[in-house]
Amino acid sequence: MTFKSCHTGIFLRILILVGLLSTGLFCFFKLWYIAGIFSLLLTIISVYELFRFLSKRFEVIDDFFESVKYRDFSRQYLAENKTKDIRLFYEGFNTVNEVVRKINSEKETQYLYLQKILELVDIGIMAYETESGKVLWSNGSFQNTLEFPSFKNISFVSSRNPEVYQLIFDKFYPKPTAIEISVQKETIKVLLSNSIFQIGDKCFKLVVLHNIEDTLNKTESEAWKKLLSVMTHEIMNSIAPISSLANTLKFQVQIHQENPKTNKLDIEDLDAGLSSIEKRSEGLLKFAKTYRSLNKVTSLNLEKVLIKDVFDDLEHLMRAQLKNKHVALEFRLADEALEIEIDTYLMEQVIINLILNAVEACERTEKPEVIVMAVKKPNGKILIAVIDNGSGIPLEIQDQMFVPFFTTKEKGSGIGLSLSRQIMTLHGGKIQIDNLHEKGAKVSLVF
């Protein structure tokens, strides 16, 4: 039995009623009084039975709609010992109630889950009705940040701290904005944003409050630690070749003192070494001063120099340091008269970093080789490149190579390439990194 068969039964009853009514009228007009009266009585009885039948079913439907109106889906309709059509109604109502109860249960679970998540985050969140000020929902972080007890209306904040009330609830912050608020006679920095939304005919405002005071203090502390680490790393990169070259020169002087006749002292070589030490020391001092604050490196001490002279100084500096690493370091220059306008001290620091990176990249290569070359391109731009035959640069980290403090080295600072790019930007140039098809990588300084 289905709802369709129930409707069919009602339709048949109506047909019978119409037939009886027609017969009664026909007999009445034919003056068949007895038959007409009898048919009329049957008609009245049938109409009454039909009315009872329909009323009973409408009562059942009306009772269900009343439950829906008051959102009472807990009722269970007993379908046993009922007529087939009533039983079908009850079974249908029970199915609807069960589905609604399941949906409500899932919604409640999702709400509790979301509420638990919002309670665990350390960002204050509050939603309230704009007209009445009634708090719709608020998590513990919001009260903890303001050091307020739980409240049901934002008027509590107005009476407790009018200044905080004005900053948080009166003003509109479409984008996260850093402000300072006074809490318990102390000033804290918070990141504040809010948005307005509407549900039905009611308007609500969502306020997000993030206490960034601790975060800023922690970030500042970490920045100082990284800065000290970076400074140490960069200074060591310059001191190491100076120390190696000084030891080499000292060893030559000692040998000469022990046996002056056999071991002659090369004055030109000694002078070149000492000049390299002097220049690099001056560059290190300038670098230490300018690096105290990278944002202050806004001007350069530019001068026109021969790239050959720059390469000669770098070769003297790096030769002794790379001697024990068995890395072939070669400087190539097609045109010895090639000039460039640079800040020599800062640019030497950049090239030293690139050479040391290249040396590390080919540590596991059978015949490690690093080439430093300079050429003038047909478009007039000057290019200085550091090329190695190492393992190359993984594609997944190429986009992060210039991010400050990003490094794949155990003892790296992650600032070398970032600083090199900044120095190249000040020179009006750029730095590029490419993997070579055969093997290794190429870092180009384009002026």
Short mmCIF file of C-alpha atoms in Angstrom, two decimals:
data_model
loop_
_atom_site.label_atom_id
_atom_site.label_comp_id
_atom_site.label_asym_id
_atom_site.label_seq_id
_atom_site.Cartn_x
_atom_site.Cartn_y
_atom_site.Cartn_z
CA MET A 1 0.00 0.00 0.00
CA THR A 2 1.32 3.44 -1.03
CA PHE A 3 0.12 7.04 -0.84
CA LYS A 4 -1.03 6.59 -4.46
CA SER A 5 -3.37 3.71 -3.54
CA CYS A 6 -4.69 5.80 -0.61
CA HIS A 7 -5.62 8.59 -3.00
CA THR A 8 -7.25 6.03 -5.33
CA GLY A 9 -9.49 4.84 -2.48
CA ILE A 10 -10.63 8.40 -1.76
CA PHE A 11 -11.33 8.94 -5.46
CA LEU A 12 -13.51 5.78 -5.65
CA ARG A 13 -15.53 6.93 -2.65
CA ILE A 14 -16.18 10.28 -4.29
CA LEU A 15 -17.35 8.51 -7.48
CA ILE A 16 -19.79 6.39 -5.47
CA LEU A 17 -21.08 9.49 -3.72
CA VAL A 18 -21.63 11.32 -7.02
CA GLY A 19 -23.40 8.26 -8.46
CA LEU A 20 -25.75 7.98 -5.51
CA LEU A 21 -26.48 11.69 -5.57
CA SER A 22 -27.31 11.56 -9.29
CA THR A 23 -29.61 8.54 -8.81
CA GLY A 24 -31.44 10.28 -5.98
CA LEU A 25 -32.06 13.41 -7.99
CA PHE A 26 -33.19 11.42 -11.01
CA CYS A 27 -35.70 9.44 -8.98
CA PHE A 28 -36.93 12.55 -7.19
CA PHE A 29 -37.75 14.36 -10.41
CA LYS A 30 -39.49 11.21 -11.70
CA LEU A 31 -41.63 11.36 -8.59
CA TRP A 32 -40.16 8.14 -7.36
CA TYR A 33 -40.44 9.46 -3.88
CA ILE A 34 -39.51 6.37 -1.95
CA ALA A 35 -36.45 5.64 -4.05
CA GLY A 36 -35.48 9.29 -3.98
CA ILE A 37 -35.73 9.57 -0.22
CA PHE A 38 -33.74 6.39 0.24
CA SER A 39 -31.04 7.58 -2.12
CA LEU A 40 -30.92 10.93 -0.34
CA LEU A 41 -30.38 9.21 3.01
CA LEU A 42 -27.55 7.15 1.54
CA THR A 43 -26.03 10.30 0.15
CA ILE A 44 -26.11 12.04 3.53
CA ILE A 45 -24.56 9.04 5.24
CA SER A 46 -21.83 8.81 2.59
CA VAL A 47 -21.02 12.53 2.87
CA TYR A 48 -20.76 12.18 6.65
CA GLU A 49 -18.45 9.17 6.35
CA LEU A 50 -16.32 10.98 3.79
CA PHE A 51 -16.11 13.97 6.13
CA ARG A 52 -14.99 11.76 9.01
CA PHE A 53 -12.45 10.01 6.77
CA LEU A 54 -10.92 13.24 5.55
CA SER A 55 -11.05 14.94 8.97
CA LYS A 56 -9.12 12.08 10.57
CA ARG A 57 -6.35 12.30 7.99
CA PHE A 58 -6.22 16.10 8.14
CA GLU A 59 -5.87 15.87 11.92
CA VAL A 60 -2.90 13.55 11.48
CA ILE A 61 -1.25 15.90 8.97
CA ASP A 62 -2.06 18.98 11.06
CA ASP A 63 -0.52 17.31 14.12
CA PHE A 64 2.70 16.67 12.19
CA PHE A 65 2.84 20.25 10.88
CA GLU A 66 2.34 21.50 14.43
CA SER A 67 5.41 19.50 15.50
CA VAL A 68 7.39 20.95 12.58
CA LYS A 69 6.29 24.47 13.57
CA TYR A 70 7.75 24.05 17.05
CA ARG A 71 10.72 22.03 15.74
CA ASP A 72 9.74 18.98 17.73
CA PHE A 73 11.21 16.08 15.78
CA SER A 74 11.57 13.79 18.77
CA ARG A 75 8.07 12.33 18.47
CA GLN A 76 7.66 8.73 17.36
CA TYR A 77 4.38 7.89 15.60
CA LEU A 78 3.06 4.38 16.42
CA ALA A 79 1.94 2.86 13.12
CA GLU A 80 0.77 -0.47 14.58
CA ASN A 81 -2.96 -1.33 14.59
CA LYS A 82 -3.71 1.57 12.23
CA THR A 83 -5.41 1.55 8.90
CA LYS A 84 -3.16 1.18 5.91
CA ASP A 85 -3.36 4.81 4.83
CA ILE A 86 -2.79 6.13 8.40
CA ARG A 87 0.09 3.70 8.83
CA LEU A 88 1.69 5.06 5.67
CA PHE A 89 1.34 8.60 7.01
CA TYR A 90 2.97 7.64 10.31
CA GLU A 91 5.80 5.75 8.66
CA GLY A 92 6.49 8.76 6.44
CA PHE A 93 6.42 11.14 9.43
CA ASN A 94 8.82 8.88 11.35
CA THR A 95 11.21 8.86 8.39
CA VAL A 96 11.16 12.66 8.13
CA ASN A 97 11.75 13.03 11.88
CA GLU A 98 14.66 10.58 11.79
CA VAL A 99 16.34 12.41 8.87
CA VAL A 100 15.91 15.80 10.55
CA ARG A 101 17.26 14.46 13.85
CA LYS A 102 20.31 13.11 12.02
CA ILE A 103 20.92 16.45 10.25
CA ASN A 104 20.57 18.33 13.55
CA SER A 105 22.98 15.93 15.23
CA GLU A 106 25.57 16.43 12.48
CA LYS A 107 25.15 20.21 12.69
CA GLU A 108 25.56 20.16 16.45
CA THR A 109 28.70 18.02 16.15
CA GLN A 110 30.17 20.40 13.57
CA TYR A 111 29.32 23.40 15.75
CA LEU A 112 30.95 21.86 18.82
CA TYR A 113 33.99 20.89 16.74
CA LEU A 114 34.34 24.42 15.34
CA GLN A 115 33.78 25.92 18.78
CA LYS A 116 36.51 23.72 20.24
CA ILE A 117 38.94 24.77 17.51
CA LEU A 118 38.20 28.46 18.06
CA GLU A 119 38.69 28.01 21.78
CA LEU A 120 42.13 26.49 21.24
CA VAL A 121 43.51 29.25 18.98
CA ASP A 122 45.39 32.09 20.63
CA ILE A 123 43.53 34.72 18.58
CA GLY A 124 40.56 36.48 20.16
CA ILE A 125 37.30 36.13 18.21
CA MET A 126 33.94 37.70 19.04
CA ALA A 127 30.63 38.10 17.22
CA TYR A 128 27.90 40.41 18.52
CA GLU A 129 24.67 42.02 17.35
CA THR A 130 25.38 45.59 16.30
CA GLU A 131 22.04 47.07 17.39
CA SER A 132 21.65 45.57 20.87
CA GLY A 133 25.33 44.82 21.58
CA LYS A 134 24.40 41.28 22.61
CA VAL A 135 27.35 38.90 22.34
CA LEU A 136 26.59 36.02 20.00
CA TRP A 137 29.81 34.12 20.66
CA SER A 138 33.26 34.80 22.08
CA ASN A 139 36.28 32.64 22.83
CA GLY A 140 38.52 32.70 25.88
CA SER A 141 41.44 34.36 24.08
CA PHE A 142 39.37 37.50 23.55
CA GLN A 143 38.71 37.92 27.28
CA ASN A 144 42.25 36.92 28.20
CA THR A 145 43.77 39.53 25.88
CA LEU A 146 41.65 42.30 27.37
CA GLU A 147 41.84 40.72 30.85
CA PHE A 148 38.05 40.90 31.15
CA PRO A 149 35.71 38.30 32.66
CA SER A 150 33.10 36.70 30.40
CA PHE A 151 30.40 39.21 29.42
CA LYS A 152 27.11 38.96 27.52
CA ASN A 153 26.92 42.50 26.15
CA ILE A 154 29.63 44.82 24.84
CA SER A 155 28.23 47.60 27.04
CA PHE A 156 30.22 45.90 29.81
CA VAL A 157 33.45 46.92 28.04
CA SER A 158 32.15 50.48 27.65
CA SER A 159 31.66 50.81 31.40
CA ARG A 160 34.90 49.01 32.22
CA ASN A 161 37.29 50.65 29.73
CA PRO A 162 35.74 53.31 27.42
CA GLU A 163 39.00 53.80 25.50
CA VAL A 164 39.27 50.11 24.63
CA TYR A 165 35.56 50.07 23.73
CA GLN A 166 36.03 52.93 21.28
CA LEU A 167 39.09 51.37 19.64
CA ILE A 168 37.64 47.88 19.27
CA PHE A 169 33.89 48.32 18.79
CA ASP A 170 33.34 51.85 17.49
CA LYS A 171 35.94 51.89 14.72
CA PHE A 172 35.94 49.78 11.59
CA TYR A 173 39.06 47.90 10.46
CA PRO A 174 38.48 46.25 7.05
CA LYS A 175 42.14 45.16 6.98
CA PRO A 176 44.28 43.90 9.88
CA THR A 177 45.59 47.00 11.65
CA ALA A 178 48.20 47.20 14.40
CA ILE A 179 47.07 49.37 17.30
CA GLU A 180 48.05 49.90 20.91
CA ILE A 181 45.52 49.46 23.70
CA SER A 182 45.80 50.00 27.43
CA VAL A 183 45.09 46.94 29.56
CA GLN A 184 45.51 47.05 33.33
CA LYS A 185 47.66 50.19 33.07
CA GLU A 186 49.92 48.50 30.53
CA THR A 187 50.09 49.14 26.81
CA ILE A 188 50.02 46.13 24.51
CA LYS A 189 50.18 45.87 20.73
CA VAL A 190 47.36 44.03 18.99
CA LEU A 191 46.40 43.28 15.42
CA LEU A 192 42.73 44.14 14.95
CA SER A 193 40.27 43.49 12.13
CA ASN A 194 36.50 43.23 11.90
CA SER A 195 33.73 42.59 9.40
CA ILE A 196 29.95 43.02 9.32
CA PHE A 197 27.54 40.28 8.22
CA GLN A 198 23.77 39.90 8.21
CA ILE A 199 21.56 36.98 9.18
CA GLY A 200 17.92 37.60 8.32
CA ASP A 201 16.99 41.09 9.48
CA LYS A 202 19.73 41.23 12.13
CA CYS A 203 23.21 42.70 11.64
CA PHE A 204 26.28 41.30 13.37
CA LYS A 205 29.94 42.28 13.62
CA LEU A 206 32.83 39.83 13.83
CA VAL A 207 35.91 41.12 15.68
CA VAL A 208 39.31 39.40 15.47
CA LEU A 209 41.93 40.45 18.03
CA HIS A 210 45.49 39.13 18.01
CA ASN A 211 47.96 39.99 20.74
CA ILE A 212 51.24 40.47 18.87
CA GLU A 213 53.26 41.81 21.80
CA ASP A 214 54.81 38.43 22.67
CA THR A 215 55.25 37.58 19.01
CA LEU A 216 57.13 40.82 18.35
CA ASN A 217 59.37 40.29 21.37
CA LYS A 218 60.13 36.73 20.32
CA THR A 219 60.74 37.76 16.71
CA GLU A 220 63.06 40.55 17.81
CA SER A 221 65.03 38.15 19.99
CA GLU A 222 65.31 35.62 17.17
CA ALA A 223 66.34 38.38 14.75
CA TRP A 224 69.17 39.43 17.05
CA LYS A 225 70.37 35.85 17.34
CA LYS A 226 70.31 35.41 13.58
CA LEU A 227 71.99 38.76 13.05
CA LEU A 228 74.87 37.79 15.35
CA SER A 229 75.14 34.43 13.60
CA VAL A 230 75.15 36.10 10.20
CA MET A 231 77.73 38.69 11.20
CA THR A 232 80.00 35.95 12.53
CA HIS A 233 79.58 33.92 9.36
CA GLU A 234 80.25 36.82 7.00
CA ILE A 235 83.24 38.08 8.99
CA MET A 236 84.73 34.59 9.06
CA ASN A 237 84.36 34.37 5.28
CA SER A 238 86.67 37.38 4.99
CA ILE A 239 89.02 36.56 7.87
CA ALA A 240 89.69 33.00 6.69
CA PRO A 241 91.43 33.98 3.40
CA ILE A 242 93.28 36.84 5.16
CA SER A 243 94.52 34.42 7.83
CA SER A 244 95.57 31.82 5.25
CA LEU A 245 97.44 34.39 3.18
CA ALA A 246 99.13 35.85 6.28
CA ASN A 247 100.28 32.39 7.37
CA THR A 248 101.67 31.71 3.90
CA LEU A 249 103.63 34.95 3.88
CA LYS A 250 104.84 34.33 7.42
CA PHE A 251 106.05 30.86 6.44
CA GLN A 252 107.97 32.29 3.48
CA VAL A 253 109.62 34.90 5.72
CA GLN A 254 110.60 32.21 8.28
CA ILE A 255 112.17 30.03 5.59
CA HIS A 256 114.10 33.00 4.27
CA GLN A 257 115.35 33.91 7.75
CA GLU A 258 116.58 30.37 8.36
CA ASN A 259 118.54 30.22 5.12
CA PRO A 260 118.62 33.54 3.27
CA LYS A 261 120.96 32.35 0.56
CA THR A 262 118.99 29.26 -0.45
CA ASN A 263 115.43 30.57 0.10
CA LYS A 264 115.20 33.96 -1.44
CA LEU A 265 112.30 36.16 -0.49
CA ASP A 266 110.11 37.32 -3.39
CA ILE A 267 109.54 40.97 -2.49
CA GLU A 268 106.91 41.48 -5.21
CA ASP A 269 104.93 38.45 -4.05
CA LEU A 270 105.19 39.61 -0.44
CA ASP A 271 104.06 43.11 -1.38
CA ALA A 272 101.12 41.79 -3.39
CA GLY A 273 100.05 39.57 -0.49
CA LEU A 274 100.26 42.37 2.04
CA SER A 275 98.32 44.68 -0.29
CA SER A 276 95.58 42.06 -0.60
CA ILE A 277 95.41 41.72 3.17
CA GLU A 278 95.23 45.48 3.57
CA LYS A 279 92.45 45.90 0.99
CA ARG A 280 90.39 43.02 2.30
CA SER A 281 90.78 44.27 5.87
CA GLU A 282 89.50 47.68 4.84
CA GLY A 283 86.62 46.02 3.00
CA LEU A 284 85.81 43.94 6.07
CA LEU A 285 85.71 47.02 8.27
CA LYS A 286 83.41 48.80 5.86
CA PHE A 287 81.23 45.74 5.52
CA ALA A 288 80.88 45.41 9.29
CA LYS A 289 79.80 49.05 9.54
CA THR A 290 77.28 48.93 6.70
CA TYR A 291 75.89 45.52 7.67
CA ARG A 292 74.82 46.68 11.11
CA SER A 293 71.61 47.69 9.43
CA LEU A 294 70.95 46.48 5.91
CA ASN A 295 68.25 49.09 5.36
CA LYS A 296 70.91 51.78 5.78
CA VAL A 297 72.94 50.48 2.85
CA THR A 298 71.41 52.97 0.45
CA SER A 299 74.52 54.54 -1.06
CA LEU A 300 77.65 53.15 -2.63
CA ASN A 301 81.20 54.36 -2.92
CA LEU A 302 81.41 53.85 -6.67
CA GLU A 303 84.66 54.00 -8.57
CA LYS A 304 85.84 52.85 -11.97
CA VAL A 305 88.21 49.91 -11.66
CA LEU A 306 89.76 47.33 -13.91
CA ILE A 307 88.13 43.95 -13.48
CA LYS A 308 91.63 42.50 -13.85
CA ASP A 309 92.72 44.24 -10.63
CA VAL A 310 89.67 42.94 -8.78
CA PHE A 311 90.37 39.40 -10.00
CA ASP A 312 94.05 39.64 -9.02
CA ASP A 313 93.17 40.67 -5.47
CA LEU A 314 90.62 37.86 -5.18
CA GLU A 315 93.07 35.31 -6.53
CA HIS A 316 95.68 36.29 -3.93
CA LEU A 317 93.06 36.05 -1.18
CA MET A 318 91.53 32.73 -2.18
CA ARG A 319 94.59 30.83 -3.39
CA ALA A 320 95.96 29.99 0.06
CA GLN A 321 92.54 29.10 1.49
CA LEU A 322 91.67 26.69 -1.33
CA LYS A 323 95.11 25.09 -1.48
CA ASN A 324 94.21 22.23 0.87
CA LYS A 325 90.75 21.75 -0.66
CA HIS A 326 92.24 20.67 -3.98
CA VAL A 327 89.81 22.85 -5.89
CA ALA A 328 91.01 24.37 -9.15
CA LEU A 329 90.15 28.07 -9.06
CA GLU A 330 90.54 29.84 -12.39
CA PHE A 331 89.96 33.51 -13.29
CA ARG A 332 89.16 34.17 -16.94
CA LEU A 333 89.15 37.60 -18.55
CA ALA A 334 89.07 38.03 -22.31
CA ASP A 335 89.68 41.77 -22.23
CA GLU A 336 92.17 42.96 -19.60
CA ALA A 337 91.17 46.57 -20.26
CA LEU A 338 87.56 45.90 -19.26
CA GLU A 339 86.43 48.46 -16.68
CA ILE A 340 83.47 48.50 -14.36
CA GLU A 341 82.01 51.07 -11.97
CA ILE A 342 81.40 49.38 -8.61
CA ASP A 343 81.86 49.63 -4.86
CA THR A 344 84.98 47.47 -4.80
CA TYR A 345 84.79 46.42 -1.16
CA LEU A 346 81.15 45.31 -1.26
CA MET A 347 81.52 43.61 -4.63
CA GLU A 348 84.54 41.65 -3.43
CA GLN A 349 82.40 40.44 -0.53
CA VAL A 350 79.74 39.25 -3.01
CA ILE A 351 82.22 37.38 -5.21
CA ILE A 352 83.95 35.77 -2.19
CA ASN A 353 80.56 34.44 -1.04
CA LEU A 354 79.82 33.05 -4.49
CA ILE A 355 83.24 31.37 -4.73
CA LEU A 356 82.87 29.75 -1.32
CA ASN A 357 79.36 28.54 -2.24
CA ALA A 358 80.73 27.08 -5.48
CA VAL A 359 83.56 25.33 -3.61
CA GLU A 360 81.08 23.71 -1.24
CA ALA A 361 78.84 22.68 -4.15
CA CYS A 362 81.59 20.59 -5.76
CA GLU A 363 83.01 18.94 -2.63
CA ARG A 364 81.90 15.49 -3.83
CA THR A 365 83.04 16.05 -7.41
CA GLU A 366 86.02 14.00 -8.56
CA LYS A 367 87.85 16.95 -10.11
CA PRO A 368 86.33 20.06 -8.54
CA GLU A 369 86.70 23.24 -10.54
CA VAL A 370 85.51 26.80 -10.01
CA ILE A 371 85.75 29.39 -12.78
CA VAL A 372 85.32 33.14 -12.31
CA MET A 373 84.91 34.93 -15.60
CA ALA A 374 83.97 38.38 -16.87
CA VAL A 375 82.72 39.36 -20.32
CA LYS A 376 81.08 42.31 -22.01
CA LYS A 377 77.90 41.25 -23.73
CA PRO A 378 76.85 42.55 -27.18
CA ASN A 379 74.18 44.74 -25.54
CA GLY A 380 76.89 46.55 -23.54
CA LYS A 381 76.14 44.89 -20.20
CA ILE A 382 79.02 43.48 -18.18
CA LEU A 383 78.63 39.99 -16.73
CA ILE A 384 80.72 38.42 -13.98
CA ALA A 385 79.96 34.73 -13.53
CA VAL A 386 81.03 32.10 -10.99
CA ILE A 387 80.76 28.60 -12.46
CA ASP A 388 81.28 25.26 -10.74
CA ASN A 389 81.07 21.62 -11.79
CA GLY A 390 79.24 20.49 -8.66
CA SER A 391 75.87 18.84 -8.15
CA GLY A 392 73.80 21.82 -9.22
CA ILE A 393 70.83 23.39 -7.40
CA PRO A 394 67.65 21.35 -6.76
CA LEU A 395 64.64 22.82 -8.57
CA GLU A 396 62.48 22.75 -5.43
CA ILE A 397 64.70 25.28 -3.62
CA GLN A 398 65.61 27.62 -6.50
CA ASP A 399 62.73 29.98 -5.71
CA GLN A 400 63.86 30.24 -2.08
CA MET A 401 67.55 30.84 -2.64
CA PHE A 402 67.25 34.60 -2.11
CA VAL A 403 64.94 34.42 0.92
CA PRO A 404 66.79 35.87 3.96
CA PHE A 405 67.94 33.20 6.43
CA PHE A 406 66.94 30.33 4.12
CA THR A 407 69.78 27.83 3.92
CA THR A 408 70.36 24.15 3.27
CA LYS A 409 73.74 24.17 5.01
CA GLU A 410 74.18 22.97 8.57
CA LYS A 411 76.33 25.98 9.49
CA GLY A 412 75.00 28.43 6.91
CA SER A 413 73.41 31.77 7.77
CA GLY A 414 71.07 32.02 4.80
CA ILE A 415 71.98 35.68 4.25
CA GLY A 416 74.79 35.52 1.66
CA LEU A 417 72.68 35.42 -1.50
CA SER A 418 70.07 37.77 -0.06
CA LEU A 419 72.75 40.33 0.77
CA SER A 420 74.41 39.80 -2.62
CA ARG A 421 71.13 40.55 -4.41
CA GLN A 422 70.65 43.70 -2.35
CA ILE A 423 74.17 44.91 -3.21
CA MET A 424 73.56 44.12 -6.91
CA THR A 425 70.25 46.03 -6.79
CA LEU A 426 72.09 49.06 -5.41
CA HIS A 427 74.48 48.77 -8.33
CA GLY A 428 71.52 48.81 -10.73
CA GLY A 429 72.20 45.20 -11.69
CA LYS A 430 70.84 41.77 -10.89
CA ILE A 431 71.93 38.30 -9.86
CA GLN A 432 70.87 35.13 -11.64
CA ILE A 433 71.27 31.44 -10.78
CA ASP A 434 71.12 28.72 -13.43
CA ASN A 435 71.86 25.02 -13.54
CA LEU A 436 74.19 23.99 -16.35
CA HIS A 437 73.07 21.29 -18.78
CA GLU A 438 76.24 19.26 -18.43
CA LYS A 439 76.96 19.60 -14.69
CA GLY A 440 77.13 22.24 -11.99
CA ALA A 441 75.66 25.70 -11.62
CA LYS A 442 76.31 29.24 -12.80
CA VAL A 443 75.73 32.39 -10.76
CA SER A 444 75.80 35.56 -12.86
CA LEU A 445 76.21 39.16 -11.74
CA VAL A 446 74.76 41.31 -14.52
CA PHE A 447 75.67 45.01 -14.49
#
